[in-house]
Amino acid sequence: MDDYPLLNVFWTMMWFFLWVLWLMLLFRVIADVFRDDSSSGWAKAGWTILVIVIPFIGVLAYLIVRGDEMGRREIARHEAAYRYYGGSNGGPAKGTGHAEQLSRLAELKSHGDLTVEEYELAKAKVLAA
């Protein structure tokens, strides 16, 4: 380790982390190209070819041209997931049976997340539905 000074270790680590960051950005852009419902097939093919053939210029061009829409799509996707899994409707319980809902309530009660009164009220709502 004497022939590899500390500054070289720092530079090697920095370049490695920048490379990992670049790969994450590249895959995120490619994923966004395919998730975009507003683009045609030709546009998706063009962006994909550009990003693969000329990666640095392609990714930078995509971020400049479509970066704001990329952010909006990501926010909409997270909001939809929140509404489905943990939003105001209580998650995916709308498609589950009463037994699953009651077992989930019992689990919440056993963990101490629900008081006995809250458990009885929620149980009555499930059974009334």
Tab-separated table of C-alpha atoms in Angstrom:
chain	number	residue	atom	x	y	z
A	1	MET	CA	0.000	0.000	0.000
A	2	ASP	CA	3.050	2.234	0.219
A	3	ASP	CA	3.188	2.705	-3.545
A	4	TYR	CA	-0.448	3.919	-3.748
A	5	PRO	CA	-0.797	7.239	-1.873
A	6	LEU	CA	-3.965	8.311	-0.096
A	7	LEU	CA	-4.776	10.950	-2.699
A	8	ASN	CA	-4.771	8.308	-5.429
A	9	VAL	CA	-7.170	6.205	-3.350
A	10	PHE	CA	-9.439	9.241	-3.047
A	11	TRP	CA	-9.343	9.906	-6.825
A	12	THR	CA	-9.994	6.254	-7.623
A	13	MET	CA	-13.001	6.183	-5.291
A	14	MET	CA	-14.325	9.439	-6.706
A	15	TRP	CA	-14.110	8.202	-10.295
A	16	PHE	CA	-15.720	4.897	-9.316
A	17	PHE	CA	-18.667	6.640	-7.632
A	18	LEU	CA	-19.054	9.014	-10.571
A	19	TRP	CA	-19.135	5.996	-12.890
A	20	VAL	CA	-21.840	4.345	-10.747
A	21	LEU	CA	-23.784	7.619	-10.720
A	22	TRP	CA	-23.491	7.812	-14.515
A	23	LEU	CA	-24.790	4.256	-14.912
A	24	MET	CA	-27.757	4.997	-12.633
A	25	LEU	CA	-28.596	8.100	-14.654
A	26	LEU	CA	-28.251	6.209	-17.936
A	27	PHE	CA	-30.597	3.424	-16.830
A	28	ARG	CA	-33.057	5.931	-15.388
A	29	VAL	CA	-33.225	7.769	-18.711
A	30	ILE	CA	-33.678	4.523	-20.638
A	31	ALA	CA	-36.443	3.452	-18.245
A	32	ASP	CA	-38.147	6.834	-18.632
A	33	VAL	CA	-38.017	6.556	-22.418
A	34	PHE	CA	-39.969	3.306	-22.277
A	35	ARG	CA	-42.394	4.456	-19.533
A	36	ASP	CA	-43.433	7.581	-21.421
A	37	ASP	CA	-46.921	7.001	-22.832
A	38	SER	CA	-46.993	10.296	-24.729
A	39	SER	CA	-44.075	9.393	-27.037
A	40	SER	CA	-44.538	7.408	-30.212
A	41	GLY	CA	-42.627	4.255	-30.956
A	42	TRP	CA	-40.363	6.111	-33.372
A	43	ALA	CA	-39.511	8.714	-30.741
A	44	LYS	CA	-38.701	5.995	-28.217
A	45	ALA	CA	-36.530	4.207	-30.766
A	46	GLY	CA	-34.738	7.444	-31.643
A	47	TRP	CA	-34.011	8.350	-28.029
A	48	THR	CA	-32.861	4.804	-27.277
A	49	ILE	CA	-30.495	4.728	-30.249
A	50	LEU	CA	-29.133	8.172	-29.368
A	51	VAL	CA	-28.570	7.209	-25.725
A	52	ILE	CA	-26.870	3.925	-26.644
A	53	VAL	CA	-24.736	5.149	-29.568
A	54	ILE	CA	-23.665	8.494	-28.079
A	55	PRO	CA	-24.341	8.038	-24.346
A	56	PHE	CA	-23.066	11.315	-22.875
A	57	ILE	CA	-24.600	13.571	-25.502
A	58	GLY	CA	-27.786	11.473	-25.665
A	59	VAL	CA	-28.416	11.543	-21.913
A	60	LEU	CA	-27.625	15.238	-21.635
A	61	ALA	CA	-29.891	16.024	-24.605
A	62	TYR	CA	-32.697	13.924	-23.103
A	63	LEU	CA	-32.369	15.706	-19.751
A	64	ILE	CA	-32.388	19.112	-21.409
A	65	VAL	CA	-35.286	18.402	-23.778
A	66	ARG	CA	-37.471	16.126	-21.612
A	67	GLY	CA	-36.116	16.481	-18.073
A	68	ASP	CA	-39.071	18.433	-16.693
A	69	GLU	CA	-41.545	15.899	-18.079
A	70	MET	CA	-39.376	13.120	-16.645
A	71	GLY	CA	-39.788	14.610	-13.183
A	72	ARG	CA	-43.542	15.051	-13.579
A	73	ARG	CA	-43.965	11.434	-14.681
A	74	GLU	CA	-41.948	10.218	-11.709
A	75	ILE	CA	-44.028	12.277	-9.278
A	76	ALA	CA	-47.268	11.026	-10.841
A	77	ARG	CA	-46.039	7.437	-10.588
A	78	HIS	CA	-45.171	7.869	-6.905
A	79	GLU	CA	-48.499	9.549	-6.167
A	80	ALA	CA	-50.372	6.699	-7.843
A	81	ALA	CA	-48.404	4.152	-5.820
A	82	TYR	CA	-49.104	6.107	-2.629
A	83	ARG	CA	-52.815	6.236	-3.378
A	84	TYR	CA	-52.880	2.512	-4.063
A	85	TYR	CA	-50.697	1.261	-1.213
A	86	GLY	CA	-51.097	3.787	1.566
A	87	GLY	CA	-53.360	6.628	0.637
A	88	SER	CA	-56.708	7.719	1.924
A	89	ASN	CA	-58.496	4.535	0.837
A	90	GLY	CA	-56.372	2.409	3.164
A	91	GLY	CA	-54.327	0.729	0.478
A	92	PRO	CA	-55.136	-2.221	-1.693
A	93	ALA	CA	-57.769	-3.377	0.795
A	94	LYS	CA	-60.510	-2.464	-1.667
A	95	GLY	CA	-59.814	-5.681	-3.553
A	96	THR	CA	-59.229	-7.884	-0.506
A	97	GLY	CA	-61.766	-9.891	1.409
A	98	HIS	CA	-63.152	-9.196	4.846
A	99	ALA	CA	-61.014	-11.927	6.387
A	100	GLU	CA	-57.790	-10.303	5.163
A	101	GLN	CA	-58.905	-6.902	6.398
A	102	LEU	CA	-59.837	-8.310	9.796
A	103	SER	CA	-56.531	-10.159	10.106
A	104	ARG	CA	-54.669	-6.944	9.229
A	105	LEU	CA	-56.632	-5.070	11.892
A	106	ALA	CA	-55.857	-7.796	14.435
A	107	GLU	CA	-52.192	-7.556	13.553
A	108	LEU	CA	-52.232	-3.776	14.014
A	109	LYS	CA	-53.952	-4.227	17.372
A	110	SER	CA	-51.451	-6.847	18.528
A	111	HIS	CA	-48.531	-4.545	17.619
A	112	GLY	CA	-50.111	-1.755	19.653
A	113	ASP	CA	-50.799	0.475	16.661
A	114	LEU	CA	-54.549	0.408	17.373
A	115	THR	CA	-56.329	0.734	20.687
A	116	VAL	CA	-59.159	-1.632	21.563
A	117	GLU	CA	-61.744	1.060	20.766
A	118	GLU	CA	-60.166	1.853	17.388
A	119	TYR	CA	-59.984	-1.856	16.596
A	120	GLU	CA	-63.667	-2.415	17.432
A	121	LEU	CA	-64.719	0.629	15.359
A	122	ALA	CA	-62.650	-0.469	12.340
A	123	LYS	CA	-63.922	-4.061	12.705
A	124	ALA	CA	-67.512	-2.814	12.716
A	125	LYS	CA	-66.830	-0.801	9.534
A	126	VAL	CA	-65.359	-3.848	7.766
A	127	LEU	CA	-68.241	-6.086	8.796
A	128	ALA	CA	-70.829	-3.477	7.792
A	129	ALA	CA	-69.359	-3.081	4.302
